Amino acid sequence: MLANHTKWMNYAILQGLRSKGATGKNPPVGCVIVKNDLLLSYGKTGLSGRPHAEEEAINNVSDKKNLIGSSMYVTLEPCAHKNINGLSCVDQIYKTGIKEVFVGCVDPDPRTNKKGINFLKKKEIKVHENFLKDQAGKLYDGFFSRILNKKPYVSLKIACSLDGKIALKNNKSKWITNELSRSYSHLLRSQNDAIMTSSSTILNDNPRMNCRLNGLQINSPIKVILDRFLKVSSKYNIFDTSNKKDIFLYSVLETKDHLNENKFLKKIKVDKQFSDEEFFNFIFTDLASKGINNLLIETGSIINTLLLSLNLVDELLIFRSGNIIGNDGLSFVNNLNFKEINDLKDYKISSSKTFGNDILEIRNLIS
Ligand SMILES: NC(=O)c1ccc[n+]([C@@H]2O[C@H](COP(=O)([O-])OP(=O)(O)OC[C@H]3O[C@@H](n4cnc5c(N)ncnc54)[C@H](OP(=O)(O)O)[C@@H]3O)[C@@H](O)[C@H]2O)c1
């Protein structure tokens, strides 16, 4: 019988996607176990990273004898480091009698990197490496960026009018895009580890920056606030910590204690002499050191302009509605002062979705 490997790996990718944004600093992994081309079990990485997807998929099979001779499809190389019971995922796979493992991506984490695959091969388990690597790899844009570049994967979300405006000239911006777009942007929030905004956007919009989709509130991201001069008082919605998630606040000021009673708030001092580039590099490196893989940014023109001109955006998420605001509105980006057409940067469209009369374009910088 010809097994449908692509179908099963796609199913594993879907499982991984279900845990994206909810696995702490650990990567979101999906795993499917199949025998005679029939589904035996599936698993995804647990909340905050444990149990691993492979462990969950194995544990979900009540009669372990059924695992003998089965095939596993897993989006990331199974780990070679031990869990609290002293067993790595590859130990557990070996013990079950699984005969072959399809692996989406090799894990760059030095504790596992190729060690998991080599262990399985040594035990004569057939390994199919890099199977649907590009598709599975989309789950790891953040994890790979943190491990390899020591910075999170940065997605800049923009909700704009047809003519690229993010607010009226009086700064009113609720709601340029429609309800479906806004729901989807809440899903994106749930899939990111942290969300960043600025003092200016907080003072204008008083956003909550959480995920309010039923059942996914628990996956609300950690909040990151840029407030160099501590202008934002504790009365703003952003400081609501009912979901018990940390808030990181970056400021150049040493002391001002009006926020001290918030035990989830961590103030981080930034050197006031930093250039814009040093400022953002410091913050991104600091967030990576705190285990943030995927960072969603929702800011206005000033920060957008800095990030785009410094090439710090990995992905643009542009929700564009059908309404036209006009030149007196606030543009999503300010002057970039290009003098030559050849100097313009091109953001390649990687996918798009329509939400009623709105469109979401996902774009990445062509390097
Ligand atoms: N539709 C959308 O997608 C969307 C999303 C977000 C916001 N908005 C709208 O955008 C408007 C706010 O836009 P905005 O351009 O005024 O604000 P912004 O880009 O969100 O933030 C600008 C603020 O960031 C702070 N900042 C931190 N680090 C900085 C640095 N290195 N250099 C410069 N500034 C730094 C500054 O405040 P400090 O001096 O206090 O540090 C500055 O005023 C609001 O009307 C809001 O509704 C729309």
XYZ file of N, CA and C in Angstrom, residues 20-190:
513
model
N 1.036 26.836 18.572
C 1.906 28.002 18.327
C 1.501 29.159 19.244
N 2.485 29.708 19.938
C 2.228 30.835 20.836
C 1.929 30.396 22.259
N 1.838 29.074 22.492
C 1.441 28.600 23.822
C 2.493 27.687 24.429
N 3.689 27.677 23.849
C 4.686 26.688 24.299
C 5.878 27.347 25.000
N 5.703 28.591 25.454
C 6.809 29.279 26.120
C 7.975 29.421 25.166
N 9.206 29.220 25.679
C 10.362 29.371 24.787
C 10.587 28.123 23.922
N 9.837 27.062 24.207
C 9.989 25.828 23.430
C 9.279 25.942 22.082
N 9.750 25.192 21.091
C 9.100 25.257 19.775
C 7.771 24.505 19.756
N 6.796 24.982 18.982
C 5.528 24.245 18.848
C 5.710 23.091 17.852
N 5.470 21.882 18.334
C 5.704 20.706 17.480
C 4.397 19.940 17.329
N 4.186 19.383 16.148
C 3.047 18.504 15.918
C 3.551 17.120 15.556
N 2.814 16.093 15.978
C 3.259 14.714 15.742
C 2.048 13.835 15.441
N 2.232 12.937 14.470
C 1.157 12.007 14.096
C 1.772 10.610 14.010
N 1.066 9.615 14.534
C 1.545 8.229 14.398
C 0.526 7.450 13.568
N 1.068 6.728 12.582
C 0.223 6.090 11.570
C 0.661 4.637 11.399
N -0.304 3.745 11.198
C 0.049 2.355 10.883
C -0.849 1.872 9.746
N -0.240 1.239 8.775
C -0.982 0.796 7.580
C -1.801 1.947 6.996
N -1.230 3.118 7.011
C -1.862 4.344 6.486
C -3.142 4.725 7.233
N -3.271 4.235 8.460
C -4.414 4.634 9.300
C -3.890 5.387 10.515
N -4.621 6.408 10.918
C -4.189 7.237 12.047
C -4.285 6.458 13.364
N -3.142 6.379 14.071
C -3.162 5.730 15.396
C -3.311 6.763 16.497
N -2.599 7.903 16.308
C -2.563 8.876 17.393
C -1.959 10.193 16.905
N -2.177 11.243 17.666
C -1.525 12.516 17.358
C -1.258 13.277 18.647
N -0.359 14.262 18.551
C -0.045 15.057 19.738
C 0.543 16.389 19.336
N 0.534 17.319 20.283
C 1.149 18.627 20.071
C 1.873 19.007 21.353
N 2.787 19.930 21.248
C 3.527 20.373 22.428
C 2.551 20.939 23.457
N 2.761 20.580 24.727
C 1.858 21.046 25.785
C 2.121 22.492 26.168
N 1.239 23.032 27.012
C 1.372 24.422 27.474
C 2.742 24.626 28.109
N 3.385 25.709 27.736
C 4.734 26.060 28.214
C 5.805 25.062 27.789
N 5.480 24.136 26.909
C 6.536 23.312 26.307
C 6.577 21.844 26.699
N 5.824 21.423 27.696
C 5.812 20.011 28.089
C 4.382 19.532 28.238
N 4.051 18.277 27.938
C 4.936 17.284 27.333
C 5.236 17.618 25.873
N 6.300 17.010 25.355
C 6.594 17.157 23.935
C 5.532 16.411 23.119
N 5.417 16.835 21.852
C 4.364 16.277 20.990
C 4.516 14.767 20.807
N 5.765 14.304 20.663
C 5.998 12.868 20.431
C 5.537 12.066 21.650
N 5.878 12.624 22.850
C 5.505 11.948 24.092
C 3.983 11.869 24.203
N 3.323 12.988 23.869
C 1.857 12.992 23.960
C 1.249 11.994 22.975
N 1.790 11.976 21.747
C 1.237 11.061 20.733
C 1.435 9.600 21.172
N 2.603 9.296 21.717
C 2.864 7.916 22.175
C 1.933 7.570 23.344
N 1.819 8.513 24.300
C 0.969 8.247 25.478
C -0.497 8.094 25.126
N -0.917 8.697 24.026
C -2.327 8.605 23.618
C -2.706 7.221 23.079
N -1.713 6.375 22.828
C -2.020 5.014 22.331
C -2.152 4.091 23.545
N -3.365 3.564 23.766
C -3.555 2.794 25.002
C -2.849 1.431 24.924
N -2.961 0.747 23.803
C -2.268 -0.542 23.691
C -0.952 -0.318 22.952
N 0.127 -0.237 23.724
C 1.431 0.141 23.147
C 1.929 -0.870 22.104
N 1.382 -2.081 22.116
C 1.804 -3.067 21.105
C 1.487 -2.581 19.692
N 0.426 -1.754 19.601
C 0.038 -1.238 18.277
C 1.104 -0.346 17.655
N 2.005 0.164 18.498
C 3.026 1.080 17.976
C 4.123 0.335 17.209
N 4.233 -0.973 17.452
C 5.302 -1.731 16.788
C 5.069 -1.703 15.272
N 6.105 -1.265 14.549
C 6.015 -1.224 13.082
C 5.276 -0.014 12.541
N 4.962 0.961 13.397
C 4.222 2.144 12.917
C 5.185 3.220 12.409
N 4.602 4.290 11.828
C 5.392 5.406 11.290
C 5.018 6.671 12.041
N 6.052 7.467 12.353
C 5.800 8.743 13.033
C 6.106 9.890 12.073
N 5.258 10.914 12.092
C 5.481 12.151 11.318
C 5.595 13.264 12.340
N 6.740 13.929 12.376
C 6.941 14.950 13.402
C 7.589 16.183 12.750
N 7.090 17.370 13.143
C 7.483 18.593 12.418
C 8.903 19.042 12.730
N 9.439 18.642 13.906
C 10.802 19.024 14.289
C 11.535 17.792 14.805
N 12.826 17.756 14.589
C 13.652 16.626 15.052
C 13.328 16.272 16.510
N 13.048 15.018 16.805
C 12.774 14.625 18.202
C 13.990 14.900 19.088
N 13.711 15.321 20.313
C 14.804 15.788 21.178
C 15.667 14.634 21.674
N 16.937 14.990 21.944
C 17.882 14.004 22.473
C 18.211 14.311 23.928
N 17.557 15.341 24.494
C 17.810 15.638 25.910
C 16.659 15.101 26.772
N 16.996 14.792 28.018
C 16.065 14.034 28.873
C 14.936 14.901 29.433
N 13.748 14.303 29.639
C 12.677 14.987 30.371
C 12.825 14.682 31.866
N 11.838 15.112 32.683
C 12.008 14.915 34.134
C 12.040 13.436 34.524
N 11.531 12.563 33.656
C 11.589 11.129 33.963
C 12.864 10.488 33.412
N 13.783 11.345 32.947
C 15.064 10.828 32.460
C 14.998 10.241 31.061
N 13.942 10.544 30.310
C 13.808 9.976 28.964
C 13.721 11.089 27.915
N 14.491 10.976 26.852
C 14.357 11.919 25.740
C 13.258 11.390 24.806
N 12.860 12.218 23.827
C 11.849 11.728 22.868
C 12.403 10.569 22.046
N 13.693 10.653 21.667
C 14.228 9.541 20.861
C 14.282 8.242 21.671
N 14.565 8.329 22.983
C 14.511 7.112 23.834
C 13.114 6.498 23.764
N 12.116 7.386 23.887
C 10.729 6.897 23.936
C 10.314 6.292 22.589
N 10.756 6.918 21.496
C 10.424 6.384 20.163
C 11.047 4.990 20.009
N 12.319 4.880 20.413
C 13.031 3.599 20.286
C 12.321 2.500 21.071
N 11.897 2.850 22.303
C 11.262 1.836 23.168
C 9.950 1.288 22.593
N 9.270 2.097 21.768
C 7.948 1.687 21.286
C 7.975 0.695 20.128
N 9.101 0.680 19.366
C 9.135 -0.168 18.174
C 8.637 0.538 16.918
N 8.530 1.864 16.965
C 8.198 2.627 15.743
C 9.289 2.353 14.714
N 8.886 2.096 13.448
C 9.903 1.647 12.487
C 10.510 2.776 11.660
N 9.785 3.878 11.493
C 10.346 4.979 10.688
C 9.795 6.310 11.182
N 10.630 7.362 11.001
C 10.227 8.689 11.458
C 10.458 9.686 10.330
N 9.398 10.415 9.973
C 9.500 11.503 8.996
C 9.694 12.792 9.789
N 10.803 13.488 9.547
C 11.142 14.679 10.324
C 11.056 15.914 9.422
N 10.240 16.905 9.853
C 10.110 18.125 9.040
C 11.402 18.929 9.006
N 11.881 19.359 10.187
C 13.071 20.221 10.250
C 14.061 19.673 11.255
N 15.328 19.910 10.968
C 16.376 19.577 11.943
C 16.359 20.661 13.024
N 16.525 20.255 14.286
C 16.476 21.206 15.413
C 17.846 21.880 15.579
N 17.908 23.228 15.469
C 19.216 23.887 15.634
C 19.660 23.994 17.091
N 18.787 23.641 18.049
C 19.162 23.686 19.468
C 20.339 22.727 19.675
N 21.484 23.255 20.168
C 22.682 22.405 20.276
C 22.476 21.147 21.118
N 21.476 21.136 22.027
C 21.245 19.936 22.831
C 20.726 18.785 21.984
N 20.104 19.104 20.836
C 19.522 18.057 19.991
C 20.151 17.990 18.605
N 20.542 19.163 18.058
C 20.968 19.291 16.663
C 21.622 18.025 16.088
N 20.884 17.300 15.283
C 21.303 16.075 14.591
C 21.517 14.888 15.544
N 21.619 15.176 16.854
C 21.859 14.060 17.794
C 20.630 13.160 17.845
N 19.437 13.770 17.766
C 18.204 12.990 17.798
C 18.125 12.082 16.576
N 18.385 12.657 15.406
C 18.300 11.892 14.152
C 19.352 10.777 14.146
N 20.589 11.118 14.563
C 21.661 10.114 14.550
C 21.367 8.964 15.517
N 20.767 9.296 16.658
C 20.408 8.243 17.629
C 19.424 7.263 16.979
N 18.391 7.815 16.326
C 17.373 6.946 15.702
C 18.003 6.066 14.625
N 18.884 6.696 13.813
C 19.512 5.914 12.726
C 20.357 4.778 13.301
N 21.080 5.101 14.373
C 21.917 4.061 15.015
C 21.079 2.895 15.505
N 19.858 3.182 15.900
C 18.962 2.122 16.390
C 18.191 1.476 15.242
N 18.632 1.793 14.005
C 18.039 1.213 12.792
C 16.580 1.584 12.588
N 16.248 2.772 13.049
C 14.927 3.333 12.731
C 15.140 4.205 11.492
N 14.320 4.001 10.480
C 14.511 4.738 9.229
C 14.076 6.202 9.431
N 14.951 7.132 9.043
C 14.618 8.551 9.227
C 14.540 9.234 7.859
N 13.444 9.956 7.615
C 13.290 10.739 6.383
C 13.431 12.205 6.797
N 14.621 12.761 6.582
C 14.897 14.130 7.063
C 14.326 15.180 6.140
N 14.065 16.354 6.678
C 13.632 17.522 5.897
C 12.400 17.232 5.048
N 11.511 16.426 5.600
C 10.297 16.074 4.856
C 9.278 17.217 4.979
N 8.897 17.830 3.863
C 8.058 19.054 3.831
C 8.679 20.150 4.708
N 9.986 20.292 4.559
C 10.748 21.214 5.431
C 10.213 22.653 5.367
N 9.922 23.151 4.163
C 9.500 24.564 4.056
C 8.176 24.797 4.778
N 7.240 23.873 4.589
C 5.929 24.027 5.238
C 6.061 23.878 6.756
N 6.784 22.835 7.200
C 6.955 22.629 8.646
C 7.756 23.797 9.243
N 8.709 24.311 8.469
C 9.589 25.374 8.959
C 8.846 26.649 9.311
N 7.662 26.876 8.730
C 6.879 28.088 9.069
C 6.532 28.111 10.561
N 6.473 26.909 11.173
C 6.199 26.871 12.614
C 7.377 27.420 13.418
N 8.554 27.444 12.782
C 9.784 27.727 13.550
C 10.483 29.013 13.145
N 9.786 29.916 12.420
C 10.443 31.173 12.059
C 10.947 31.862 13.334
N 10.136 31.837 14.404
C 10.523 32.485 15.656
C 11.597 31.701 16.413
N 11.407 30.423 16.562
C 12.355 29.601 17.328
C 13.738 29.624 16.665
N 13.759 29.466 15.339
C 15.050 29.481 14.638
C 15.706 30.858 14.770
N 14.895 31.936 14.671
C 15.453 33.279 14.778
C 16.079 33.476 16.168
N 15.395 33.024 17.203
C 15.934 33.205 18.562
C 17.205 32.377 18.766
N 17.183 31.120 18.313
C 18.350 30.254 18.550
C 19.540 30.701 17.680
N 19.258 31.032 16.406
C 20.368 31.285 15.482
C 20.790 32.754 15.439
N 19.811 33.695 15.560
C 20.151 35.129 15.439
C 20.041 35.880 16.758
N 19.636 35.187 17.808
C 19.481 35.822 19.139
C 18.519 37.000 19.104
N 17.502 36.916 18.258
C 16.425 37.913 18.260
C 15.119 37.228 17.881
N 13.983 37.777 18.332
C 12.724 37.146 17.929
C 12.435 37.410 16.449
N 11.537 36.631 15.900
C 11.014 36.892 14.556
C 9.995 38.012 14.705
N 10.210 39.103 13.963
C 9.415 40.314 14.181
C 8.341 40.442 13.097
N 7.072 40.432 13.529
C 5.954 40.630 12.597
C 5.314 41.979 12.915
N 5.289 42.853 11.926
C 4.679 44.175 12.121
C 3.277 44.145 11.533
N 2.293 44.340 12.422
C 0.888 44.303 11.984
C 0.372 45.720 11.765
N -0.236 45.914 10.612
C -0.760 47.239 10.270
C -2.211 47.067 9.838
N -3.113 47.837 10.445
C -4.511 47.837 10.001
C -4.749 49.180 9.322
N -4.971 49.167 8.030
C -5.002 50.459 7.321
C -6.159 50.531 6.326
N -6.371 51.756 5.872
C -7.379 52.008 4.847
C -6.804 51.596 3.491
N -7.643 51.682 2.476
C -7.194 51.337 1.119
C -5.971 52.170 0.732
N -5.930 53.416 1.211
C -4.800 54.287 0.869
C -3.709 54.296 1.950
N -3.631 53.217 2.733
C -2.483 53.033 3.631
C -2.463 53.932 4.856
N -3.633 54.411 5.297
C -3.677 55.270 6.492
C -4.112 54.439 7.699
N -3.482 54.718 8.851
C -3.787 53.924 10.044
C -4.666 54.671 11.041
N -4.892 55.951 10.806
C -5.766 56.725 11.705
C -6.197 58.002 10.987
N -7.290 58.600 11.504
C -7.697 59.916 10.998
C -6.712 60.962 11.524
N -6.843 62.191 11.046
C -5.858 63.182 11.515
C -6.041 63.520 13.001
N -7.237 63.190 13.552
C -7.422 63.393 14.994
C -7.007 62.157 15.796
N -6.262 61.258 15.135
C -5.735 60.018 15.749
C -6.775 58.935 15.986
N -8.024 59.144 15.568
C -9.026 58.072 15.742
C -8.695 56.930 14.778
N -8.627 55.692 15.309
C -8.284 54.579 14.419
C -9.207 53.373 14.613
N -10.155 53.458 15.561
C -11.097 52.343 15.774
C -12.309 52.584 14.899
N -12.754 51.759 14.088
C -12.170 50.546 13.559
C -12.060 50.742 12.055
N -10.861 50.790 11.558
C -10.667 50.967 10.112
C -10.976 49.658 9.384
N -10.556 48.552 9.976
C -10.808 47.249 9.351
C -12.026 46.589 9.997
N -12.501 45.512 9.368
C -13.778 44.959 9.827
C -13.606 43.914 10.954
N -14.736 43.422 11.429
C -14.728 42.525 12.586
C -13.974 41.220 12.309
N -14.121 40.715 11.057
C -13.432 39.458 10.727
C -11.921 39.657 10.780
N -11.458 40.786 10.240
C -10.011 41.078 10.287
C -9.551 41.172 11.727
N -10.366 41.829 12.543
C -9.956 42.019 13.941
C -9.927 40.679 14.685
N -10.886 39.794 14.361
C -10.853 38.461 14.987
C -9.582 37.728 14.576
N -9.245 37.823 13.287
C -8.045 37.115 12.831
C -6.798 37.697 13.503
N -6.812 39.012 13.710
C -5.631 39.590 14.367
C -5.545 39.127 15.822
N -6.671 38.771 16.414
C -6.614 38.184 17.764
C -6.020 36.774 17.706
N -6.337 36.044 16.637
C -5.720 34.721 16.474
C -4.195 34.889 16.346
N -3.778 35.894 15.574
C -2.338 36.141 15.432
C -1.709 36.476 16.789
N -2.423 37.247 17.591
C -1.907 37.552 18.937
C -1.676 36.250 19.709
N -2.659 35.330 19.603
C -2.534 34.079 20.371
C -1.358 33.242 19.870
